[in-house]
Amino acid sequence: MIIRLAPSILSADFVALGAAIAAAERGGADLIHVDVMDGHFVPNITAGPLVVRAARRAASVPLDVHLMITDPDRYIEMFAEAGASMISVHVEVLPHLHRTLGLIRSLGVQAGVALNPSTPAQAISEVVDLLDFVLVMTVNPGFGAQTFIPRTESKIREVRAMLDASGRGVPIEVDGGIDLTTVGRVVAAGAEILVAGNAVFGAPDPTAAARELKSAGVAAATRVPQSPHLR
Ligand code: DX5
Ligand code: ZN
């Protein structure tokens, strides 16, 4: 397993975004996670391509852009242009998910599908071949600092089994309530990309918090029996 930490700037100080990103990178961040919310799909409004462009200038690691918006097809190109290396879209709003994933990949961006806690793993069974990663939401999207939903652990396992069965060695990302108390469980279930907002940027020392969380994830991974998808 290759554990990657993706601190979410949702909990960062936007006045000093560059410094926040640099602090997370010093702590071992492998990606920077940008949460895009439109006030329709989720009851909150956050950042758009402008912020992605600014984060791109500040970050030296790739940007992982999580689109929590009702009409991602209209904006995917703008986010790719702004500097996203990975884009995830929610299956719940996409009747033509196959086409959307093709669009993301045609722009040279890694494509991921995000699943809300109430969405079954099966929702992605027909598009497995087009996925570069799967984002299993471990809280209901919309806000940072929410409590991890334990039921999602079994979905991580189900998605991992589905990906392994189809020979897709792509990683599972988890998002929401990931901290030192939950990281071991999600990694044991098969998660490799760990999004963390509050646990990193809500901490007094984000660099130390990122370092500690990533080491806990890496340590948990060494205890996971080898899975066939190992790269
Ligand atoms: C939630 C967002 C998350 C959020 C996670 O809707 O998708 O990326 O920042 O925040 P924490 O880690 O604070 O639960
Ligand atoms: Zn997110």
PDB file of C-alpha atoms and ligand atoms in Angstrom:
ATOM      1  CA  MET A   1       0.000   0.000   0.000  1.00  0.00           C
ATOM      2  CA  ILE A   2       1.193   3.505  -0.727  1.00  0.00           C
ATOM      3  CA  ILE A   3      -0.170   5.930   1.830  1.00  0.00           C
ATOM      4  CA  ARG A   4      -0.607   9.513   0.670  1.00  0.00           C
ATOM      5  CA  LEU A   5      -1.746  12.424   2.829  1.00  0.00           C
ATOM      6  CA  ALA A   6      -3.987  15.047   1.235  1.00  0.00           C
ATOM      7  CA  PRO A   7      -4.553  17.949   3.637  1.00  0.00           C
ATOM      8  CA  SER A   8      -7.782  19.804   2.811  1.00  0.00           C
ATOM      9  CA  ILE A   9      -7.429  23.569   2.709  1.00  0.00           C
ATOM     10  CA  LEU A  10     -11.090  23.868   3.755  1.00  0.00           C
ATOM     11  CA  SER A  11      -9.823  24.223   7.329  1.00  0.00           C
ATOM     12  CA  ALA A  12      -6.840  26.435   6.431  1.00  0.00           C
ATOM     13  CA  ASP A  13      -6.490  30.170   6.983  1.00  0.00           C
ATOM     14  CA  PHE A  14      -7.331  31.617   3.555  1.00  0.00           C
ATOM     15  CA  VAL A  15      -5.593  34.860   4.437  1.00  0.00           C
ATOM     16  CA  ALA A  16      -2.362  32.924   4.513  1.00  0.00           C
ATOM     17  CA  LEU A  17      -3.128  30.098   2.135  1.00  0.00           C
ATOM     18  CA  GLY A  18       0.388  29.849   0.732  1.00  0.00           C
ATOM     19  CA  ALA A  19       1.906  29.537   4.198  1.00  0.00           C
ATOM     20  CA  ALA A  20      -0.691  26.922   5.181  1.00  0.00           C
ATOM     21  CA  ILE A  21       0.101  24.827   2.106  1.00  0.00           C
ATOM     22  CA  ALA A  22       3.834  25.143   2.755  1.00  0.00           C
ATOM     23  CA  ALA A  23       3.353  24.054   6.383  1.00  0.00           C
ATOM     24  CA  ALA A  24       1.395  20.970   5.263  1.00  0.00           C
ATOM     25  CA  GLU A  25       4.053  20.115   2.691  1.00  0.00           C
ATOM     26  CA  ARG A  26       6.789  20.356   5.318  1.00  0.00           C
ATOM     27  CA  GLY A  27       4.783  17.775   7.275  1.00  0.00           C
ATOM     28  CA  GLY A  28       4.797  15.372   4.343  1.00  0.00           C
ATOM     29  CA  ALA A  29       1.631  16.249   2.401  1.00  0.00           C
ATOM     30  CA  ASP A  30       1.621  14.323  -0.879  1.00  0.00           C
ATOM     31  CA  LEU A  31      -1.332  16.198  -2.354  1.00  0.00           C
ATOM     32  CA  ILE A  32      -3.345  19.291  -1.512  1.00  0.00           C
ATOM     33  CA  HIS A  33      -7.097  18.650  -1.415  1.00  0.00           C
ATOM     34  CA  VAL A  34      -9.354  21.504  -2.568  1.00  0.00           C
ATOM     35  CA  ASP A  35     -13.049  21.300  -1.677  1.00  0.00           C
ATOM     36  CA  VAL A  36     -15.325  22.989  -4.194  1.00  0.00           C
ATOM     37  CA  MET A  37     -18.908  23.504  -2.975  1.00  0.00           C
ATOM     38  CA  ASP A  38     -21.730  25.247  -4.803  1.00  0.00           C
ATOM     39  CA  GLY A  39     -24.481  25.709  -2.216  1.00  0.00           C
ATOM     40  CA  HIS A  40     -26.729  23.350  -4.218  1.00  0.00           C
ATOM     41  CA  PHE A  41     -25.283  19.866  -4.020  1.00  0.00           C
ATOM     42  CA  VAL A  42     -24.098  20.647  -0.493  1.00  0.00           C
ATOM     43  CA  PRO A  43     -25.323  23.340   1.905  1.00  0.00           C
ATOM     44  CA  ASN A  44     -22.119  25.366   1.785  1.00  0.00           C
ATOM     45  CA  ILE A  45     -20.194  27.500  -0.706  1.00  0.00           C
ATOM     46  CA  THR A  46     -16.412  27.495  -0.856  1.00  0.00           C
ATOM     47  CA  ALA A  47     -13.829  27.976  -3.553  1.00  0.00           C
ATOM     48  CA  GLY A  48     -13.707  27.954  -7.344  1.00  0.00           C
ATOM     49  CA  PRO A  49     -11.065  27.861 -10.082  1.00  0.00           C
ATOM     50  CA  LEU A  50      -9.512  31.119  -8.846  1.00  0.00           C
ATOM     51  CA  VAL A  51      -8.522  29.514  -5.566  1.00  0.00           C
ATOM     52  CA  VAL A  52      -7.292  26.397  -7.368  1.00  0.00           C
ATOM     53  CA  ARG A  53      -5.103  28.632  -9.511  1.00  0.00           C
ATOM     54  CA  ALA A  54      -3.713  30.376  -6.409  1.00  0.00           C
ATOM     55  CA  ALA A  55      -3.130  27.057  -4.642  1.00  0.00           C
ATOM     56  CA  ARG A  56      -1.360  25.805  -7.761  1.00  0.00           C
ATOM     57  CA  ARG A  57       1.125  28.663  -7.504  1.00  0.00           C
ATOM     58  CA  ALA A  58       1.711  27.987  -3.813  1.00  0.00           C
ATOM     59  CA  ALA A  59       1.926  24.185  -3.854  1.00  0.00           C
ATOM     60  CA  SER A  60       4.729  21.997  -5.056  1.00  0.00           C
ATOM     61  CA  VAL A  61       2.646  18.812  -4.805  1.00  0.00           C
ATOM     62  CA  PRO A  62      -0.318  17.958  -7.100  1.00  0.00           C
ATOM     63  CA  LEU A  63      -3.764  19.410  -6.433  1.00  0.00           C
ATOM     64  CA  ASP A  64      -6.657  17.041  -5.768  1.00  0.00           C
ATOM     65  CA  VAL A  65      -9.894  18.890  -6.550  1.00  0.00           C
ATOM     66  CA  HIS A  66     -13.118  17.525  -5.040  1.00  0.00           C
ATOM     67  CA  LEU A  67     -16.154  18.877  -6.881  1.00  0.00           C
ATOM     68  CA  MET A  68     -19.241  18.948  -4.658  1.00  0.00           C
ATOM     69  CA  ILE A  69     -21.331  20.721  -7.274  1.00  0.00           C
ATOM     70  CA  THR A  70     -24.468  19.782  -9.162  1.00  0.00           C
ATOM     71  CA  ASP A  71     -23.192  20.367 -12.690  1.00  0.00           C
ATOM     72  CA  PRO A  72     -19.518  19.397 -12.785  1.00  0.00           C
ATOM     73  CA  ASP A  73     -19.480  18.909 -16.572  1.00  0.00           C
ATOM     74  CA  ARG A  74     -19.736  22.678 -17.053  1.00  0.00           C
ATOM     75  CA  TYR A  75     -16.662  23.425 -14.955  1.00  0.00           C
ATOM     76  CA  ILE A  76     -14.266  20.491 -15.317  1.00  0.00           C
ATOM     77  CA  GLU A  77     -12.265  22.181 -18.055  1.00  0.00           C
ATOM     78  CA  MET A  78     -11.872  25.339 -15.955  1.00  0.00           C
ATOM     79  CA  PHE A  79     -10.545  23.350 -13.014  1.00  0.00           C
ATOM     80  CA  ALA A  80      -8.156  21.397 -15.232  1.00  0.00           C
ATOM     81  CA  GLU A  81      -6.929  24.655 -16.710  1.00  0.00           C
ATOM     82  CA  ALA A  82      -6.515  26.127 -13.209  1.00  0.00           C
ATOM     83  CA  GLY A  83      -4.087  23.358 -12.311  1.00  0.00           C
ATOM     84  CA  ALA A  84      -5.964  20.329 -10.947  1.00  0.00           C
ATOM     85  CA  SER A  85      -4.037  17.051 -11.286  1.00  0.00           C
ATOM     86  CA  MET A  86      -6.911  14.972  -9.918  1.00  0.00           C
ATOM     87  CA  ILE A  87     -10.626  15.747 -10.105  1.00  0.00           C
ATOM     88  CA  SER A  88     -13.362  13.832  -8.314  1.00  0.00           C
ATOM     89  CA  VAL A  89     -17.035  14.133  -9.164  1.00  0.00           C
ATOM     90  CA  HIS A  90     -20.041  12.844  -7.257  1.00  0.00           C
ATOM     91  CA  VAL A  91     -21.938   9.924  -8.784  1.00  0.00           C
ATOM     92  CA  GLU A  92     -25.141  11.246  -7.162  1.00  0.00           C
ATOM     93  CA  VAL A  93     -25.403  14.145  -9.651  1.00  0.00           C
ATOM     94  CA  LEU A  94     -24.214  12.433 -12.821  1.00  0.00           C
ATOM     95  CA  PRO A  95     -26.584  10.512 -15.093  1.00  0.00           C
ATOM     96  CA  HIS A  96     -23.761  10.269 -17.677  1.00  0.00           C
ATOM     97  CA  LEU A  97     -20.880   9.401 -15.385  1.00  0.00           C
ATOM     98  CA  HIS A  98     -19.113   7.446 -18.122  1.00  0.00           C
ATOM     99  CA  ARG A  99     -18.965  10.528 -20.323  1.00  0.00           C
ATOM    100  CA  THR A 100     -17.821  12.766 -17.461  1.00  0.00           C
ATOM    101  CA  LEU A 101     -14.926  10.485 -16.529  1.00  0.00           C
ATOM    102  CA  GLY A 102     -13.890  10.387 -20.179  1.00  0.00           C
ATOM    103  CA  LEU A 103     -13.930  14.186 -20.244  1.00  0.00           C
ATOM    104  CA  ILE A 104     -11.698  14.472 -17.164  1.00  0.00           C
ATOM    105  CA  ARG A 105      -9.207  11.977 -18.567  1.00  0.00           C
ATOM    106  CA  SER A 106      -9.190  13.623 -21.986  1.00  0.00           C
ATOM    107  CA  LEU A 107      -7.795  16.714 -20.250  1.00  0.00           C
ATOM    108  CA  GLY A 108      -4.871  14.732 -18.848  1.00  0.00           C
ATOM    109  CA  VAL A 109      -6.315  14.811 -15.324  1.00  0.00           C
ATOM    110  CA  GLN A 110      -6.812  11.770 -13.076  1.00  0.00           C
ATOM    111  CA  ALA A 111     -10.499  10.957 -12.703  1.00  0.00           C
ATOM    112  CA  GLY A 112     -12.175   9.919  -9.486  1.00  0.00           C
ATOM    113  CA  VAL A 113     -15.723   9.218  -8.418  1.00  0.00           C
ATOM    114  CA  ALA A 114     -16.925  10.257  -4.974  1.00  0.00           C
ATOM    115  CA  LEU A 115     -19.583   8.316  -3.081  1.00  0.00           C
ATOM    116  CA  ASN A 116     -21.720   9.874  -0.366  1.00  0.00           C
ATOM    117  CA  PRO A 117     -22.212   7.807   2.787  1.00  0.00           C
ATOM    118  CA  SER A 118     -25.701   6.774   1.599  1.00  0.00           C
ATOM    119  CA  THR A 119     -24.512   5.738  -1.882  1.00  0.00           C
ATOM    120  CA  PRO A 120     -23.752   2.025  -2.318  1.00  0.00           C
ATOM    121  CA  ALA A 121     -20.405   0.806  -3.659  1.00  0.00           C
ATOM    122  CA  GLN A 122     -22.269  -0.760  -6.580  1.00  0.00           C
ATOM    123  CA  ALA A 123     -22.953   2.708  -8.018  1.00  0.00           C
ATOM    124  CA  ILE A 124     -19.524   2.633  -9.687  1.00  0.00           C
ATOM    125  CA  SER A 125     -19.490  -0.983 -10.856  1.00  0.00           C
ATOM    126  CA  GLU A 126     -19.988  -0.100 -14.547  1.00  0.00           C
ATOM    127  CA  VAL A 127     -17.256   2.553 -14.707  1.00  0.00           C
ATOM    128  CA  VAL A 128     -14.450   0.808 -12.852  1.00  0.00           C
ATOM    129  CA  ASP A 129     -12.282   0.758 -15.993  1.00  0.00           C
ATOM    130  CA  LEU A 130     -12.386   4.546 -16.254  1.00  0.00           C
ATOM    131  CA  LEU A 131     -11.373   5.325 -12.693  1.00  0.00           C
ATOM    132  CA  ASP A 132      -7.989   6.530 -11.510  1.00  0.00           C
ATOM    133  CA  PHE A 133      -9.184   6.620  -7.879  1.00  0.00           C
ATOM    134  CA  VAL A 134     -12.354   6.274  -5.833  1.00  0.00           C
ATOM    135  CA  LEU A 135     -13.299   8.764  -3.115  1.00  0.00           C
ATOM    136  CA  VAL A 136     -15.318   7.192  -0.327  1.00  0.00           C
ATOM    137  CA  MET A 137     -16.890   9.964   1.750  1.00  0.00           C
ATOM    138  CA  THR A 138     -16.631   9.114   5.422  1.00  0.00           C
ATOM    139  CA  VAL A 139     -18.895  12.043   6.412  1.00  0.00           C
ATOM    140  CA  ASN A 140     -21.722  13.762   4.542  1.00  0.00           C
ATOM    141  CA  PRO A 141     -20.020  16.345   2.333  1.00  0.00           C
ATOM    142  CA  GLY A 142     -20.437  20.037   3.086  1.00  0.00           C
ATOM    143  CA  PHE A 143     -18.389  20.891   6.136  1.00  0.00           C
ATOM    144  CA  GLY A 144     -15.063  20.240   7.803  1.00  0.00           C
ATOM    145  CA  ALA A 145     -14.572  18.852  11.293  1.00  0.00           C
ATOM    146  CA  GLN A 146     -17.482  16.396  11.248  1.00  0.00           C
ATOM    147  CA  THR A 147     -17.530  13.012  12.942  1.00  0.00           C
ATOM    148  CA  PHE A 148     -16.409   9.925  10.997  1.00  0.00           C
ATOM    149  CA  ILE A 149     -19.324   7.609  10.084  1.00  0.00           C
ATOM    150  CA  PRO A 150     -18.243   4.067  11.113  1.00  0.00           C
ATOM    151  CA  ARG A 151     -20.572   2.358   8.636  1.00  0.00           C
ATOM    152  CA  THR A 152     -18.420   3.661   5.748  1.00  0.00           C
ATOM    153  CA  GLU A 153     -15.621   1.291   6.764  1.00  0.00           C
ATOM    154  CA  SER A 154     -17.417  -1.684   5.236  1.00  0.00           C
ATOM    155  CA  LYS A 155     -17.933   0.303   2.031  1.00  0.00           C
ATOM    156  CA  ILE A 156     -14.189   0.938   1.758  1.00  0.00           C
ATOM    157  CA  ARG A 157     -13.714  -2.841   1.939  1.00  0.00           C
ATOM    158  CA  GLU A 158     -16.433  -3.428  -0.663  1.00  0.00           C
ATOM    159  CA  VAL A 159     -14.947  -0.901  -3.079  1.00  0.00           C
ATOM    160  CA  ARG A 160     -11.462  -2.393  -2.563  1.00  0.00           C
ATOM    161  CA  ALA A 161     -12.832  -5.868  -3.326  1.00  0.00           C
ATOM    162  CA  MET A 162     -14.620  -4.590  -6.434  1.00  0.00           C
ATOM    163  CA  LEU A 163     -11.477  -2.872  -7.733  1.00  0.00           C
ATOM    164  CA  ASP A 164      -9.304  -5.908  -7.007  1.00  0.00           C
ATOM    165  CA  ALA A 165     -11.800  -8.229  -8.705  1.00  0.00           C
ATOM    166  CA  SER A 166     -11.621  -6.191 -11.888  1.00  0.00           C
ATOM    167  CA  GLY A 167      -7.845  -5.973 -11.776  1.00  0.00           C
ATOM    168  CA  ARG A 168      -7.825  -2.216 -11.176  1.00  0.00           C
ATOM    169  CA  GLY A 169      -4.960  -1.309  -8.875  1.00  0.00           C
ATOM    170  CA  VAL A 170      -6.291   2.162  -8.254  1.00  0.00           C
ATOM    171  CA  PRO A 171      -6.310   3.730  -4.796  1.00  0.00           C
ATOM    172  CA  ILE A 172      -9.214   4.531  -2.513  1.00  0.00           C
ATOM    173  CA  GLU A 173      -9.303   7.999  -0.998  1.00  0.00           C
ATOM    174  CA  VAL A 174     -11.215   8.716   2.212  1.00  0.00           C
ATOM    175  CA  ASP A 175     -12.541  12.111   3.203  1.00  0.00           C
ATOM    176  CA  GLY A 176     -14.118  13.312   6.428  1.00  0.00           C
ATOM    177  CA  GLY A 177     -13.316  12.826  10.091  1.00  0.00           C
ATOM    178  CA  ILE A 178      -9.880  11.343   9.394  1.00  0.00           C
ATOM    179  CA  ASP A 179      -7.610  11.848  12.407  1.00  0.00           C
ATOM    180  CA  LEU A 180      -5.370   9.840  14.704  1.00  0.00           C
ATOM    181  CA  THR A 181      -8.374   7.973  16.116  1.00  0.00           C
ATOM    182  CA  THR A 182      -9.785   6.838  12.753  1.00  0.00           C
ATOM    183  CA  VAL A 183      -6.786   6.566  10.425  1.00  0.00           C
ATOM    184  CA  GLY A 184      -5.916   3.004  11.470  1.00  0.00           C
ATOM    185  CA  ARG A 185      -9.415   1.766  10.696  1.00  0.00           C
ATOM    186  CA  VAL A 186      -9.669   3.279   7.228  1.00  0.00           C
ATOM    187  CA  VAL A 187      -6.205   2.101   6.235  1.00  0.00           C
ATOM    188  CA  ALA A 188      -7.008  -1.399   7.528  1.00  0.00           C
ATOM    189  CA  ALA A 189     -10.128  -1.303   5.344  1.00  0.00           C
ATOM    190  CA  GLY A 190      -8.063  -0.419   2.254  1.00  0.00           C
ATOM    191  CA  ALA A 191      -7.791   3.378   2.067  1.00  0.00           C
ATOM    192  CA  GLU A 192      -4.515   4.800   0.739  1.00  0.00           C
ATOM    193  CA  ILE A 193      -5.181   8.502   0.167  1.00  0.00           C
ATOM    194  CA  LEU A 194      -6.077  10.239   3.409  1.00  0.00           C
ATOM    195  CA  VAL A 195      -7.823  13.598   3.237  1.00  0.00           C
ATOM    196  CA  ALA A 196      -7.614  15.577   6.458  1.00  0.00           C
ATOM    197  CA  GLY A 197      -8.775  19.130   7.038  1.00  0.00           C
ATOM    198  CA  ASN A 198      -9.372  19.781  10.700  1.00  0.00           C
ATOM    199  CA  ALA A 199      -6.803  17.229  11.885  1.00  0.00           C
ATOM    200  CA  VAL A 200      -4.074  19.149  10.031  1.00  0.00           C
ATOM    201  CA  PHE A 201      -5.113  22.801   9.764  1.00  0.00           C
ATOM    202  CA  GLY A 202      -7.151  22.854  12.983  1.00  0.00           C
ATOM    203  CA  ALA A 203      -4.054  21.792  14.917  1.00  0.00           C
ATOM    204  CA  PRO A 204      -1.765  24.361  16.564  1.00  0.00           C
ATOM    205  CA  ASP A 205       1.147  23.035  14.490  1.00  0.00           C
ATOM    206  CA  PRO A 206      -0.096  21.814  11.084  1.00  0.00           C
ATOM    207  CA  THR A 207       3.352  20.556  10.081  1.00  0.00           C
ATOM    208  CA  ALA A 208       3.630  18.328  13.141  1.00  0.00           C
ATOM    209  CA  ALA A 209      -0.016  17.231  12.812  1.00  0.00           C
ATOM    210  CA  ALA A 210       0.455  16.252   9.158  1.00  0.00           C
ATOM    211  CA  ARG A 211       3.649  14.355   9.972  1.00  0.00           C
ATOM    212  CA  GLU A 212       2.008  12.479  12.838  1.00  0.00           C
ATOM    213  CA  LEU A 213      -1.108  11.577  10.871  1.00  0.00           C
ATOM    214  CA  LYS A 214       0.861  10.363   7.885  1.00  0.00           C
ATOM    215  CA  SER A 215       3.151   8.214  10.039  1.00  0.00           C
ATOM    216  CA  ALA A 216       0.108   6.705  11.743  1.00  0.00           C
ATOM    217  CA  GLY A 217      -1.293   5.880   8.287  1.00  0.00           C
ATOM    218  CA  VAL A 218       1.986   4.389   7.099  1.00  0.00           C
ATOM    219  CA  ALA A 219       2.301   2.354  10.305  1.00  0.00           C
ATOM    220  CA  ALA A 220      -1.246   1.044   9.894  1.00  0.00           C
ATOM    221  CA  ALA A 221      -0.475   0.053   6.306  1.00  0.00           C
ATOM    222  CA  THR A 222       2.410  -2.162   7.395  1.00  0.00           C
ATOM    223  CA  ARG A 223      -0.093  -4.177   9.435  1.00  0.00           C
ATOM    224  CA  VAL A 224      -2.451  -4.721   6.476  1.00  0.00           C
ATOM    225  CA  PRO A 225      -2.105  -8.120   4.796  1.00  0.00           C
ATOM    226  CA  GLN A 226      -0.861  -7.842   1.189  1.00  0.00           C
ATOM    227  CA  SER A 227      -3.693  -7.172  -1.217  1.00  0.00           C
ATOM    228  CA  PRO A 228      -3.660  -8.285  -4.856  1.00  0.00           C
ATOM    229  CA  HIS A 229      -3.834  -4.704  -6.099  1.00  0.00           C
ATOM    230  CA  LEU A 230      -0.416  -3.851  -4.700  1.00  0.00           C
ATOM    231  CA  ARG A 231       1.630  -1.897  -7.133  1.00  0.00           C
TER     232      ARG A 231
HETATM  233  C1  DX5 B   1     -16.193  17.652   3.455  1.00  0.00           C
HETATM  234  C2  DX5 B   1     -14.978  17.854   2.595  1.00  0.00           C
HETATM  235  C3  DX5 B   1     -13.733  17.436   3.250  1.00  0.00           C
HETATM  236  C4  DX5 B   1     -13.382  18.176   4.488  1.00  0.00           C
HETATM  237  C5  DX5 B   1     -12.834  17.163   5.424  1.00  0.00           C
HETATM  238  O1  DX5 B   1     -17.313  17.977   2.737  1.00  0.00           O
HETATM  239  O2  DX5 B   1     -15.093  17.109   1.384  1.00  0.00           O
HETATM  240  O3  DX5 B   1     -12.628  17.400   2.349  1.00  0.00           O
HETATM  241  O4  DX5 B   1     -12.439  19.200   4.334  1.00  0.00           O
HETATM  242  O5  DX5 B   1     -12.672  17.783   6.622  1.00  0.00           O
HETATM  243  P1  DX5 B   1     -12.258  17.095   7.971  1.00  0.00           P
HETATM  244  O6  DX5 B   1     -10.962  16.364   7.731  1.00  0.00           O
HETATM  245  O7  DX5 B   1     -12.126  18.266   8.852  1.00  0.00           O
HETATM  246  O8  DX5 B   1     -13.354  16.156   8.372  1.00  0.00           O
HETATM  247 ZN    ZN B   2     -13.211  16.797   0.166  1.00  0.00          ZN
END
